[in-house]
mmCIF file of C-alpha atoms and ligand atoms in Angstrom:
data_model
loop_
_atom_site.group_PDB
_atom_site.id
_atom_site.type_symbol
_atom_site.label_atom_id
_atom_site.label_comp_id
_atom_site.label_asym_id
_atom_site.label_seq_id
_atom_site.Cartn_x
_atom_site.Cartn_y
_atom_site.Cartn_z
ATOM 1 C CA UNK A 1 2.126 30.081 10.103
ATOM 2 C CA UNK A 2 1.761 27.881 6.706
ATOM 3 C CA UNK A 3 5.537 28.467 6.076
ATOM 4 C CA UNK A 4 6.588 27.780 9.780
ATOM 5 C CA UNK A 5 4.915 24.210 9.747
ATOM 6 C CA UNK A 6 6.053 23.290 6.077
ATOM 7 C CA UNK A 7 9.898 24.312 7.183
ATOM 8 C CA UNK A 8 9.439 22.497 10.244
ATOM 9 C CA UNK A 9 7.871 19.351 8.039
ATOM 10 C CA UNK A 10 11.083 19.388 5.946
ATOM 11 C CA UNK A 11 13.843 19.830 8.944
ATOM 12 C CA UNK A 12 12.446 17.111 11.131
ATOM 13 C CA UNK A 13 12.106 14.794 8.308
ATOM 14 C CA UNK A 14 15.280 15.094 7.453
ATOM 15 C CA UNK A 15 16.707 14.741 10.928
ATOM 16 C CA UNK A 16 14.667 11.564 11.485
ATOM 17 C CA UNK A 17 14.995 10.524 7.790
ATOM 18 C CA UNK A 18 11.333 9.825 8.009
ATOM 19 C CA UNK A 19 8.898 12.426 6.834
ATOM 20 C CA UNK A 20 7.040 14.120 9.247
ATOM 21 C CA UNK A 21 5.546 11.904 11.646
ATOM 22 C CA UNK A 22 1.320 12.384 12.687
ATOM 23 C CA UNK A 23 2.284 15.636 15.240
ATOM 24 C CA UNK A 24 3.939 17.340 12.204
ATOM 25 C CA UNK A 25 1.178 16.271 9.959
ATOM 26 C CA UNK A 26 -1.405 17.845 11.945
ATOM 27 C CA UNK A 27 0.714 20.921 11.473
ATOM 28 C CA UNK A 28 1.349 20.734 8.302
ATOM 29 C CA UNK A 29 -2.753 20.428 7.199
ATOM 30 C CA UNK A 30 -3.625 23.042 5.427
ATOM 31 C CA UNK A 31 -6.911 23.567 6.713
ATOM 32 C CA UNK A 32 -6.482 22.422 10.733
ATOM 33 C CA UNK A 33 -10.469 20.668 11.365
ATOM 34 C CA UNK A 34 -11.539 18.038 12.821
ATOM 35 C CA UNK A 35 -11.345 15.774 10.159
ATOM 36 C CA UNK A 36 -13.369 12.997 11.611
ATOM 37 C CA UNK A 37 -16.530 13.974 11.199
ATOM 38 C CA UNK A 38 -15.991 13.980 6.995
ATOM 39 C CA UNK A 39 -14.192 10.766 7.566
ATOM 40 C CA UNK A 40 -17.221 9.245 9.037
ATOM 41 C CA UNK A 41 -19.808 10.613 6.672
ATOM 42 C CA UNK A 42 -17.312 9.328 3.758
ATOM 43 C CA UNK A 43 -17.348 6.206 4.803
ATOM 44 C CA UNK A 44 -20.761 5.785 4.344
ATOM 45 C CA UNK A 45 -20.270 5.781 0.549
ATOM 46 C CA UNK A 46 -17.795 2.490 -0.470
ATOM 47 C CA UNK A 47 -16.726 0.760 -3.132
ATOM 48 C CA UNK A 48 -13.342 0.458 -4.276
ATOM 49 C CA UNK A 49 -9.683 0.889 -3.316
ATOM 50 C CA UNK A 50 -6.924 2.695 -3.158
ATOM 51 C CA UNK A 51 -3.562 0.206 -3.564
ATOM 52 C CA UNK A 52 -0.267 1.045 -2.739
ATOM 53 C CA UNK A 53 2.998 -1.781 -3.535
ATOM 54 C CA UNK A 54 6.146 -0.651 -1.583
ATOM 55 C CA UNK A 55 8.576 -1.744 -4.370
ATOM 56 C CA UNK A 56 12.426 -2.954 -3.254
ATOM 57 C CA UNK A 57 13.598 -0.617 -6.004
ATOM 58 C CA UNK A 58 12.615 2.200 -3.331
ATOM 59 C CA UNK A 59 10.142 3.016 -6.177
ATOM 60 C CA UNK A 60 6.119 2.332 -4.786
ATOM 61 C CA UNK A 61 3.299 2.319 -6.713
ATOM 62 C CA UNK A 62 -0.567 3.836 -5.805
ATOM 63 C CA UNK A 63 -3.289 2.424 -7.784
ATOM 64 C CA UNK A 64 -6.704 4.075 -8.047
ATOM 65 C CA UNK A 65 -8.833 0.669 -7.896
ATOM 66 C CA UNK A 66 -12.717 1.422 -9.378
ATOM 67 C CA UNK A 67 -12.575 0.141 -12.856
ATOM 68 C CA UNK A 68 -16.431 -0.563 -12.416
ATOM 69 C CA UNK A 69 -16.793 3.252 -12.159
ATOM 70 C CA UNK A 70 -14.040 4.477 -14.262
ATOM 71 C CA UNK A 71 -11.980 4.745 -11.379
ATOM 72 C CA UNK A 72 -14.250 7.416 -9.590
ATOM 73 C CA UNK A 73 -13.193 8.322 -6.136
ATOM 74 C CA UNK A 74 -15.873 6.780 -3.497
ATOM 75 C CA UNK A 75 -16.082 8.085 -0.081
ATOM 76 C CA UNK A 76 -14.078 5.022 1.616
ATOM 77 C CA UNK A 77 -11.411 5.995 -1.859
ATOM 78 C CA UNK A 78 -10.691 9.221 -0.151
ATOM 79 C CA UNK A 79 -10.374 8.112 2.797
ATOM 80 C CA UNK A 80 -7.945 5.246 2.281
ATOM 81 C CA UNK A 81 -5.740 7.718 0.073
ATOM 82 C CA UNK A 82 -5.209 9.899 3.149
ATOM 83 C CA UNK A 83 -4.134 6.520 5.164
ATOM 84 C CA UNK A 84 -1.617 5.637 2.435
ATOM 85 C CA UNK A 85 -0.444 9.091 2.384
ATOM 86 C CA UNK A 86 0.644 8.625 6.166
ATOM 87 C CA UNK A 87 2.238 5.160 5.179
ATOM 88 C CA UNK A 88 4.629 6.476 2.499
ATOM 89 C CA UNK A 89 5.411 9.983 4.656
ATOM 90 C CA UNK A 90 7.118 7.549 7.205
ATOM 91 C CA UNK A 91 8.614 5.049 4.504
ATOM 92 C CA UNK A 92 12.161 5.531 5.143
ATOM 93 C CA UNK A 93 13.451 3.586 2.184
ATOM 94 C CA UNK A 94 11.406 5.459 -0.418
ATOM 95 C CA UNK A 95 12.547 7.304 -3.385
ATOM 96 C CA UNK A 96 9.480 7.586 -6.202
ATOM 97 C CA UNK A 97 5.985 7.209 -6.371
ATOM 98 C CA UNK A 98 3.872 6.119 -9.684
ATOM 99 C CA UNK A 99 0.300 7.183 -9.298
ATOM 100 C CA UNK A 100 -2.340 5.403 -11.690
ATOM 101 C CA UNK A 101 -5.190 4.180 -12.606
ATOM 102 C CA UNK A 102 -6.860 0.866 -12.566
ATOM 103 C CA UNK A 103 -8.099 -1.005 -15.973
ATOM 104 C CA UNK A 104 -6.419 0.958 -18.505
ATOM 105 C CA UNK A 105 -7.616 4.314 -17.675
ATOM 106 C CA UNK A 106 -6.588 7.146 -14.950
ATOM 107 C CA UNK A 107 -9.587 8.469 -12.747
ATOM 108 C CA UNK A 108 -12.933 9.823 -13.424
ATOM 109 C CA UNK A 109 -13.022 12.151 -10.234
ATOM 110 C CA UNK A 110 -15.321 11.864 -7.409
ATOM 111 C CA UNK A 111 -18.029 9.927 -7.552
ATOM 112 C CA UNK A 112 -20.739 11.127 -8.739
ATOM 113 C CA UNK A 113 -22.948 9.340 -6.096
ATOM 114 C CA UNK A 114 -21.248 10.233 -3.332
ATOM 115 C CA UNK A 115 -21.190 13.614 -4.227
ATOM 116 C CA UNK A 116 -25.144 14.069 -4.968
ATOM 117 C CA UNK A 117 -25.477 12.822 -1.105
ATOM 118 C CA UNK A 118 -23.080 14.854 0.218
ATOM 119 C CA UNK A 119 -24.207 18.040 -2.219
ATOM 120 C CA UNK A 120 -25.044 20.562 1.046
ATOM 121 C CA UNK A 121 -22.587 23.287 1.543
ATOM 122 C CA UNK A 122 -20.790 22.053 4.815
ATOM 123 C CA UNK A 123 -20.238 18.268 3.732
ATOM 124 C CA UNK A 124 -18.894 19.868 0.272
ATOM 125 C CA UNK A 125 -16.469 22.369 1.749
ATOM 126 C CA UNK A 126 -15.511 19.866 4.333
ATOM 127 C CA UNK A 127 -14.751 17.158 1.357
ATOM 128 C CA UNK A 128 -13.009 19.602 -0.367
ATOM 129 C CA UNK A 129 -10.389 20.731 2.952
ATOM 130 C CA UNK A 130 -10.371 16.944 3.298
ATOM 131 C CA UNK A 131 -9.295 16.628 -0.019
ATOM 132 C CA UNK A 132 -6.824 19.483 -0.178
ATOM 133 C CA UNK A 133 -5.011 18.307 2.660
ATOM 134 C CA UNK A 134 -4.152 14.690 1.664
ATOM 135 C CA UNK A 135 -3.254 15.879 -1.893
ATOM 136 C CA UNK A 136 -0.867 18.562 -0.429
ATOM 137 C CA UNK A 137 0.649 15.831 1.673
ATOM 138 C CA UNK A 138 0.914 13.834 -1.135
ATOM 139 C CA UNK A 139 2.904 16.388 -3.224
ATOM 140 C CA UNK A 140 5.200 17.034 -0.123
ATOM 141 C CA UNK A 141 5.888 13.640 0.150
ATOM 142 C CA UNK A 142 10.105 13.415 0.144
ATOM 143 C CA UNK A 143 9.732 11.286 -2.802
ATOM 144 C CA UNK A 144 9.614 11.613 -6.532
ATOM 145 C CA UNK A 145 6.296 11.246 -8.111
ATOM 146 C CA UNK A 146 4.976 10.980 -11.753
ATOM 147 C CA UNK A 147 1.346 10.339 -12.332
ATOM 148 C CA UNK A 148 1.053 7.858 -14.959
ATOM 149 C CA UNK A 149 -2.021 8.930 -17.441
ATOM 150 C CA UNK A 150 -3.891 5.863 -19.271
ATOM 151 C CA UNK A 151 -7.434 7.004 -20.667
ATOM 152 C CA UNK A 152 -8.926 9.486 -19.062
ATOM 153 C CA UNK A 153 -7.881 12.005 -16.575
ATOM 154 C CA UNK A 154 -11.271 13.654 -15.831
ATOM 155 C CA UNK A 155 -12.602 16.580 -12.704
ATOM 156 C CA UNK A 156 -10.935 15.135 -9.688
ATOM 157 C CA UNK A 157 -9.124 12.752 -11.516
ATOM 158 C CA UNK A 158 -7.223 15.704 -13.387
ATOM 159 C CA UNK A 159 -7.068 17.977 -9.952
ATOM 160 C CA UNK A 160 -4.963 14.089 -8.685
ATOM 161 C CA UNK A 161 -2.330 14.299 -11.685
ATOM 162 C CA UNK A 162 -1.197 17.760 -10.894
ATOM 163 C CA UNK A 163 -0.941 16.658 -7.161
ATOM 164 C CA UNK A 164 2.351 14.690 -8.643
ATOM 165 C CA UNK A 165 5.869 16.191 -9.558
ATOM 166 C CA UNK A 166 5.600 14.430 -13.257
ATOM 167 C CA UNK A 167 2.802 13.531 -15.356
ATOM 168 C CA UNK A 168 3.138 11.149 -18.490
ATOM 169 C CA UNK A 169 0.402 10.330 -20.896
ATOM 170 C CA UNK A 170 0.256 7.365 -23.009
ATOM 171 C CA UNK A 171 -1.100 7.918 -26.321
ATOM 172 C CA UNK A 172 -4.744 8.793 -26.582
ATOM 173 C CA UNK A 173 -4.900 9.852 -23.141
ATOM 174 C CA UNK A 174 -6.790 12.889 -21.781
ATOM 175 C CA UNK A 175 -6.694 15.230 -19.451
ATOM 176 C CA UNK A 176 -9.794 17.422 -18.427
ATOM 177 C CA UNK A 177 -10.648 19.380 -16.382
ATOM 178 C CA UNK A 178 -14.382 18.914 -16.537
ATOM 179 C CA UNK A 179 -15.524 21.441 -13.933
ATOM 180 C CA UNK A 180 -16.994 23.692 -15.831
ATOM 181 C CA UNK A 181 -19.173 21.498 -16.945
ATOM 182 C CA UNK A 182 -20.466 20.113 -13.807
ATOM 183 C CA UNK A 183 -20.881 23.777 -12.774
ATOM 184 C CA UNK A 184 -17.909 23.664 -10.274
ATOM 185 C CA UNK A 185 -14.182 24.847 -9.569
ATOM 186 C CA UNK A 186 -11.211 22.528 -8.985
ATOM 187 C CA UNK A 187 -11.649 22.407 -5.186
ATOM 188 C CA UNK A 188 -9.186 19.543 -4.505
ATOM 189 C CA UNK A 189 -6.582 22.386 -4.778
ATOM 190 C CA UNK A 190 -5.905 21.346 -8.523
ATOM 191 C CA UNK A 191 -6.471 24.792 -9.436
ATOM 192 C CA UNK A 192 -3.781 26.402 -7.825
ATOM 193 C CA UNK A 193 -1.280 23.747 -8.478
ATOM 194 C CA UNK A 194 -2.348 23.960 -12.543
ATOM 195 C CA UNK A 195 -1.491 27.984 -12.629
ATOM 196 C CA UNK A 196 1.948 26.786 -11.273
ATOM 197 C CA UNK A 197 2.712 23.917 -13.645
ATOM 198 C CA UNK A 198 1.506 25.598 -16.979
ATOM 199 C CA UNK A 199 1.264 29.846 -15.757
ATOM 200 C CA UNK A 200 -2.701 31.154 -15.355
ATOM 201 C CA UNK A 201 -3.296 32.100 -19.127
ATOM 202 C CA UNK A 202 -2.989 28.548 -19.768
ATOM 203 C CA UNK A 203 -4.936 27.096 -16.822
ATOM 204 C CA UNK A 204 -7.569 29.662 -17.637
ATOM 205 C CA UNK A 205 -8.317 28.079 -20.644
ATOM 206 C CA UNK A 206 -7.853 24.920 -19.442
ATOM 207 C CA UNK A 207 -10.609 25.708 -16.828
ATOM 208 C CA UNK A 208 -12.555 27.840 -18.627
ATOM 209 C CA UNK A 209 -12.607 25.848 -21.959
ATOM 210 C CA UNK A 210 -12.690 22.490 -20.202
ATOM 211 C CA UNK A 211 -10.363 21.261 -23.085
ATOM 212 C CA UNK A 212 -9.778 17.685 -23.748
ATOM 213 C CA UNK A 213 -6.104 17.633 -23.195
ATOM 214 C CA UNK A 214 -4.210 15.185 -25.198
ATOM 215 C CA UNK A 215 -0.641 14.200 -25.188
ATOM 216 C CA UNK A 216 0.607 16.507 -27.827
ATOM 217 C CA UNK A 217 -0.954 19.724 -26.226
ATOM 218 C CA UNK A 218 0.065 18.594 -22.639
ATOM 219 C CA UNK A 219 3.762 18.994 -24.231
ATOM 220 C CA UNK A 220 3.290 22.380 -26.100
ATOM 221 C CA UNK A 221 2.251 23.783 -22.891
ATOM 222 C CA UNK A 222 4.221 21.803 -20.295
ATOM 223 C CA UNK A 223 1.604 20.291 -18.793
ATOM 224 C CA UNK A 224 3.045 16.623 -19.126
ATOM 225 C CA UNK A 225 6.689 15.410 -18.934
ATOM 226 C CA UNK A 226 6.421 12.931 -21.221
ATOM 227 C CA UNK A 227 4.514 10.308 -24.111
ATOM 228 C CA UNK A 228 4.787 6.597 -23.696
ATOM 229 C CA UNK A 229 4.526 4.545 -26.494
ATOM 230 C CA UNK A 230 1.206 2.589 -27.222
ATOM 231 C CA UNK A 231 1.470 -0.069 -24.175
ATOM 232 C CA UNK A 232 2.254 -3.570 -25.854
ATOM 233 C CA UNK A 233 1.461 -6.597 -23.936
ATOM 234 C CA UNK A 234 3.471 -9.352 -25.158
ATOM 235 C CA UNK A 235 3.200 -12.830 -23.377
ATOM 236 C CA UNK A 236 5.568 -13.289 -20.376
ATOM 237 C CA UNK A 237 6.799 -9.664 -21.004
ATOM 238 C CA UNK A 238 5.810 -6.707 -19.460
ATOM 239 C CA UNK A 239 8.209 -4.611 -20.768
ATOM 240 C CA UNK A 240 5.851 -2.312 -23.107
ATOM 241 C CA UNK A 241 2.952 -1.709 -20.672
ATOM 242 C CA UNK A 242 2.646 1.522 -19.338
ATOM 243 C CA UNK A 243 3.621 0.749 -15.764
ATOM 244 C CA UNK A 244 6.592 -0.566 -17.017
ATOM 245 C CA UNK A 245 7.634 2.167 -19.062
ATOM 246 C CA UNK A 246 6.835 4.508 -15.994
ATOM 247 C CA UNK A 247 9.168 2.623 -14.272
ATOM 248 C CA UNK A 248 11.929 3.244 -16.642
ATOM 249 C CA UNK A 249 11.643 7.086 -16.754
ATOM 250 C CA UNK A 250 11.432 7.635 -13.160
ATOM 251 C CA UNK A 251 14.397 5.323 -12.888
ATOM 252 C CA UNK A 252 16.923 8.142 -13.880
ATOM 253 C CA UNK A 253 15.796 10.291 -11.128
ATOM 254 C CA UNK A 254 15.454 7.412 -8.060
ATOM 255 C CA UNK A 255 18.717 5.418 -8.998
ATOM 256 C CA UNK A 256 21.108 6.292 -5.942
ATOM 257 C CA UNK A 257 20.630 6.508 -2.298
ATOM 258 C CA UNK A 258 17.437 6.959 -0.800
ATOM 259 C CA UNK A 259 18.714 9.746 1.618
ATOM 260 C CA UNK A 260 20.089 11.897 -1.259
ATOM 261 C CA UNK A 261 16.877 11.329 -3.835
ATOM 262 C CA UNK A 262 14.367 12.717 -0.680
ATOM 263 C CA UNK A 263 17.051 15.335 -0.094
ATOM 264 C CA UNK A 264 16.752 16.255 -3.754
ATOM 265 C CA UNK A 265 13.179 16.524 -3.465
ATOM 266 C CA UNK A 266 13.189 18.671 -0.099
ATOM 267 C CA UNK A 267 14.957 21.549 -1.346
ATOM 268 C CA UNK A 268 13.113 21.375 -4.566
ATOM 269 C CA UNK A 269 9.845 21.825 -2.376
ATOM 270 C CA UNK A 270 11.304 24.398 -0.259
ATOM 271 C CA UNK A 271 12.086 26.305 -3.442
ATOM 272 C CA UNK A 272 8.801 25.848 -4.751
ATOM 273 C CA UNK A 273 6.902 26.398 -1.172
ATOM 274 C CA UNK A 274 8.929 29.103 0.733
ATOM 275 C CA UNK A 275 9.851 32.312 -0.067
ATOM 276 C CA UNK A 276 13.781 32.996 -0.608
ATOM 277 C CA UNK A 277 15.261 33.489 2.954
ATOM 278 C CA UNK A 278 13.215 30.656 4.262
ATOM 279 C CA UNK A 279 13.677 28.254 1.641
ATOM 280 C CA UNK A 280 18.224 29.202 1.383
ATOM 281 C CA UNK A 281 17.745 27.872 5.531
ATOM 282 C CA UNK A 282 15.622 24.872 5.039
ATOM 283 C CA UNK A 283 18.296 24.055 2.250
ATOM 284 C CA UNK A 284 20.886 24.868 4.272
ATOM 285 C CA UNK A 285 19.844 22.505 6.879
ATOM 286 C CA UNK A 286 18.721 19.562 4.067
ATOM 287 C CA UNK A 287 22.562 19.509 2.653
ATOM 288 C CA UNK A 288 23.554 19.238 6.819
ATOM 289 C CA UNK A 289 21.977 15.395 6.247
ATOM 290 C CA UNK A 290 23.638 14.499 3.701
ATOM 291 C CA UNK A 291 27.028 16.365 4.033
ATOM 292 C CA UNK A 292 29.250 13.395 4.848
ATOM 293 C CA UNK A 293 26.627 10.915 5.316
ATOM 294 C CA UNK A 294 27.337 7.515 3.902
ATOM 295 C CA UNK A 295 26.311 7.841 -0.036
ATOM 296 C CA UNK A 296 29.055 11.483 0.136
ATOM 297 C CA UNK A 297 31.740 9.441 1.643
ATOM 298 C CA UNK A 298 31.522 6.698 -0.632
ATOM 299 C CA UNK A 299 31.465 9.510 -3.570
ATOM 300 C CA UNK A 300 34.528 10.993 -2.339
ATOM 301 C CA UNK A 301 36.372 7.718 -1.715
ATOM 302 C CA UNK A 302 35.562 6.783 -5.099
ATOM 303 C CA UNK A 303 37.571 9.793 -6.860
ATOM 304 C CA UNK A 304 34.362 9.940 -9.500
ATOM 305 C CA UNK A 305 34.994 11.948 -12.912
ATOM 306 C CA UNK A 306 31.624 13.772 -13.935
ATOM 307 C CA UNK A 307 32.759 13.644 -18.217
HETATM 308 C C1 BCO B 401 -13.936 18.326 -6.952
HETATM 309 C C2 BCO B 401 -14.159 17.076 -7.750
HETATM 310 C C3 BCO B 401 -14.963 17.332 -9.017
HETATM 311 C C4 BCO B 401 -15.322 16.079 -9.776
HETATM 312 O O1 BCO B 401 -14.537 15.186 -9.874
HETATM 313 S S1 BCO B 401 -16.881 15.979 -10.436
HETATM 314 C C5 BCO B 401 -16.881 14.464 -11.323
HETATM 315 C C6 BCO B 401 -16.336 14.641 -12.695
HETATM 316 N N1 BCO B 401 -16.422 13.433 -13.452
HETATM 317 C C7 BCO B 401 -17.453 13.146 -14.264
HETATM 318 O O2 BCO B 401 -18.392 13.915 -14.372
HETATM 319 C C8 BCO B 401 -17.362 11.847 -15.023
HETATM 320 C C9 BCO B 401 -18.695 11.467 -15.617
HETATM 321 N N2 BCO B 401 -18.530 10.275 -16.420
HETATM 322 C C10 BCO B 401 -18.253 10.311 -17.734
HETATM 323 O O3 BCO B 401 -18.097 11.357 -18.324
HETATM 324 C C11 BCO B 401 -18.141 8.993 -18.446
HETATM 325 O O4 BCO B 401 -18.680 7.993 -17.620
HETATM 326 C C12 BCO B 401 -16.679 8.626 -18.807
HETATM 327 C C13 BCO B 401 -15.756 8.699 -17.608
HETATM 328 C C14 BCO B 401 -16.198 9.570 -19.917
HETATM 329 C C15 BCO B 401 -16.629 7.170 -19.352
HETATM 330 O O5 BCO B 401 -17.541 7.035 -20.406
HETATM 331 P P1 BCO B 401 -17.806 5.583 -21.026
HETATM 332 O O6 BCO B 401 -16.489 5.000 -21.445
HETATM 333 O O7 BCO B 401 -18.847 5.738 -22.050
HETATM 334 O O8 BCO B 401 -18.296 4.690 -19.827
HETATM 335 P P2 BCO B 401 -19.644 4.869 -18.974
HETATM 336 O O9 BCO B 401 -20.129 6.271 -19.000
HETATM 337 O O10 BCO B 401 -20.573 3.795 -19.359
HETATM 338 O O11 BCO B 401 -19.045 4.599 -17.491
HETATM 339 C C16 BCO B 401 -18.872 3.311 -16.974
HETATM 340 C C17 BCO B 401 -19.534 3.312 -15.625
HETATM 341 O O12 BCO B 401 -18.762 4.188 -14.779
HETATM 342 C C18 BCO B 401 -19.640 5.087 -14.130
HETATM 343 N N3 BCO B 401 -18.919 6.345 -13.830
HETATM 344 C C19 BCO B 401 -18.033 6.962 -14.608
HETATM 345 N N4 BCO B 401 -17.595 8.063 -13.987
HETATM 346 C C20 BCO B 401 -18.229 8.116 -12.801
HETATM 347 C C21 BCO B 401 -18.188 9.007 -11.711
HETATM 348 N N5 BCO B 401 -17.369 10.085 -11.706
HETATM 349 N N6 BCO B 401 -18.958 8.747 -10.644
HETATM 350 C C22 BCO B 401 -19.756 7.667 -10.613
HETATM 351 N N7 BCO B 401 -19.846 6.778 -11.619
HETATM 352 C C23 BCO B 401 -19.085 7.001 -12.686
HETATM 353 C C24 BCO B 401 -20.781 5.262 -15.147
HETATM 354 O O13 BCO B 401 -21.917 5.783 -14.505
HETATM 355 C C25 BCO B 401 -20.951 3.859 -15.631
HETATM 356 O O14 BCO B 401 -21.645 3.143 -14.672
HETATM 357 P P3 BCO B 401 -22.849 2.148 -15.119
HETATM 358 O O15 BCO B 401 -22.177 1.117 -15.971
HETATM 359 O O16 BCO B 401 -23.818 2.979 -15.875
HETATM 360 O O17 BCO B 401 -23.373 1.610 -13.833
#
């Protein structure tokens, strides 16, 4: 059933050259609730934002706006994160995504507030389908993403990093998965996605340990992609801050035409996603759109040398 929908999420986004528009989505959830009633309840805790720039480089950026709170995800956070999910899924133009944090540091998870009021069983399990569903739509998204890790990545806030394709740390960043501590699981699916970016002996002792991941670990065991250098600010230069930097490493895998780059990431998700028979159709059909479309033409006409 799970397979069907996310086959049928990659064909007719391709066809369209949208991503799936709000029937698909529905399919696509993976828990199918009525989501309303969580919406409502989250809304009841506020504070912050979640940003999201649309850049003309095709590149868009989503910033996790709490500083007050360390970036801690309030109720009306989560909430707004699922509605600028929906807006990039039908952003035909896109190609990459930079996920970060406000004020110098990543995300502290949920907030801690919130979560006390919301501490009975059926809110919690409701938060965390909620949850799970916009973070799986974010990773499907037909773009490519890279969180970008300042300060500290910590409970939710790490379950949100490995919810991207990339991760990059700056230098003195962390990454932590501090369930353990709070006496909980990942249960924003981060869990599951960790044991498939590092293998399960490594999540196990990330989650069982609760480690303080730094840069230099996150690269012995794969967990990042990459170390900025120390962000410089210089005046009327941005070039050294992190953002910046981010920008320039996901360059070499958004530069070209939009089509291709969320063509390149569809049958890289249907590899990941679909087991072997499904995944050679859905790729099958994914080359289909861009078998003589515009950017292959041009290619051809162009006689290009690959030395
Ligand atoms: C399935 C989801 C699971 C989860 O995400 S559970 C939540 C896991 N996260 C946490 O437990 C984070 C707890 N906070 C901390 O450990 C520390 O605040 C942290 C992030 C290391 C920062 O330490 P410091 O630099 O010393 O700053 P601080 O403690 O004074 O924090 C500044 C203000 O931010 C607040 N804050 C930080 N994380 C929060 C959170 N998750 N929820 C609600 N409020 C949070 C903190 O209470 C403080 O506020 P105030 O200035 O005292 O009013």
């Amino acid at each position: 059933m799970v397979l069907c929908a996310v086959r049928k999420q990659l064909l007719v986004s391709s066809r369209c050259g949208a991503w799936a528009g709000p029937l698909l989505r529905k399919s696509s959830r993976i828990h199918d609730f009525n989501q309303e009633e969580i919406r409502e309840k989250l809304q009841a805790f506020p504070g912050g934002s979640i940003d999201l720039l649309k850049q003309e480089s095709g590149v868009a950026v989503l910033t996790v706006n709490n500083p007050s709170r360390m970036n801690a995800f309030s109720g009306t956070m989560m909430v707004e994160l699922e509605e600028k999910v929906s807006q990039l899924e039908s952003w035909t133009g896109g190609k990459g995504l930079i996920v970060r944090g406000a004020g110098g540091t990543f995300c502290s998870g949920s907030d801690l507030n919130a979560v006390r009021a919301i501490s009975n069983p059926q809110d919690g399990m409701k938060m965390c389908m909620f949850m799970q569903n916009t973070l799986t739509r974010l990773l499907r998204l037909p773009l490519i993403s890279v969180a970008l890790v300042e300060g500290r990545a910590l409970g939710g806030g790490a379950e949100l990093t490995t919810a991207c394709d990339f991760r990059l740390m700056v230098p003195g960043s962390i990454i932590q998965f501090v369930h353990k501590h709070m006496g909980l699981v990942p249960g924003w699916g981060g869990a599951a996605r960790l044991v498939h970016i590092v293998g399960s002996p490594s999540a196990l002792k990330l989650l069982a340990g609760a480690v303080k991941v730094g840069p230099e670990l996150s690269l012995q065991i794969g967990l990042t992609d990459g170390v900025l250098e120390a962000p410089q600010q210089h005046k009327g230069d941005d070039t050294g801050t992190a953002l910046r930097q981010a920008e320039d490493w996901i360059s070499r895998y958004t530069t070209g035409a939009a089509p291709v780059i969320q063509a390149v990431k569809k049958v890289v998700l249907s590899g990941r996603e679909l087991p072997l028979y499904e995944a050679l159709r859905t790729e099958k059909d994914v080359f289909g759109t861009v078998w003589g479309g515009p950017a292959n033409l041009q290619a051809l006409a162009s006689k290009p040398k690959h030395k």
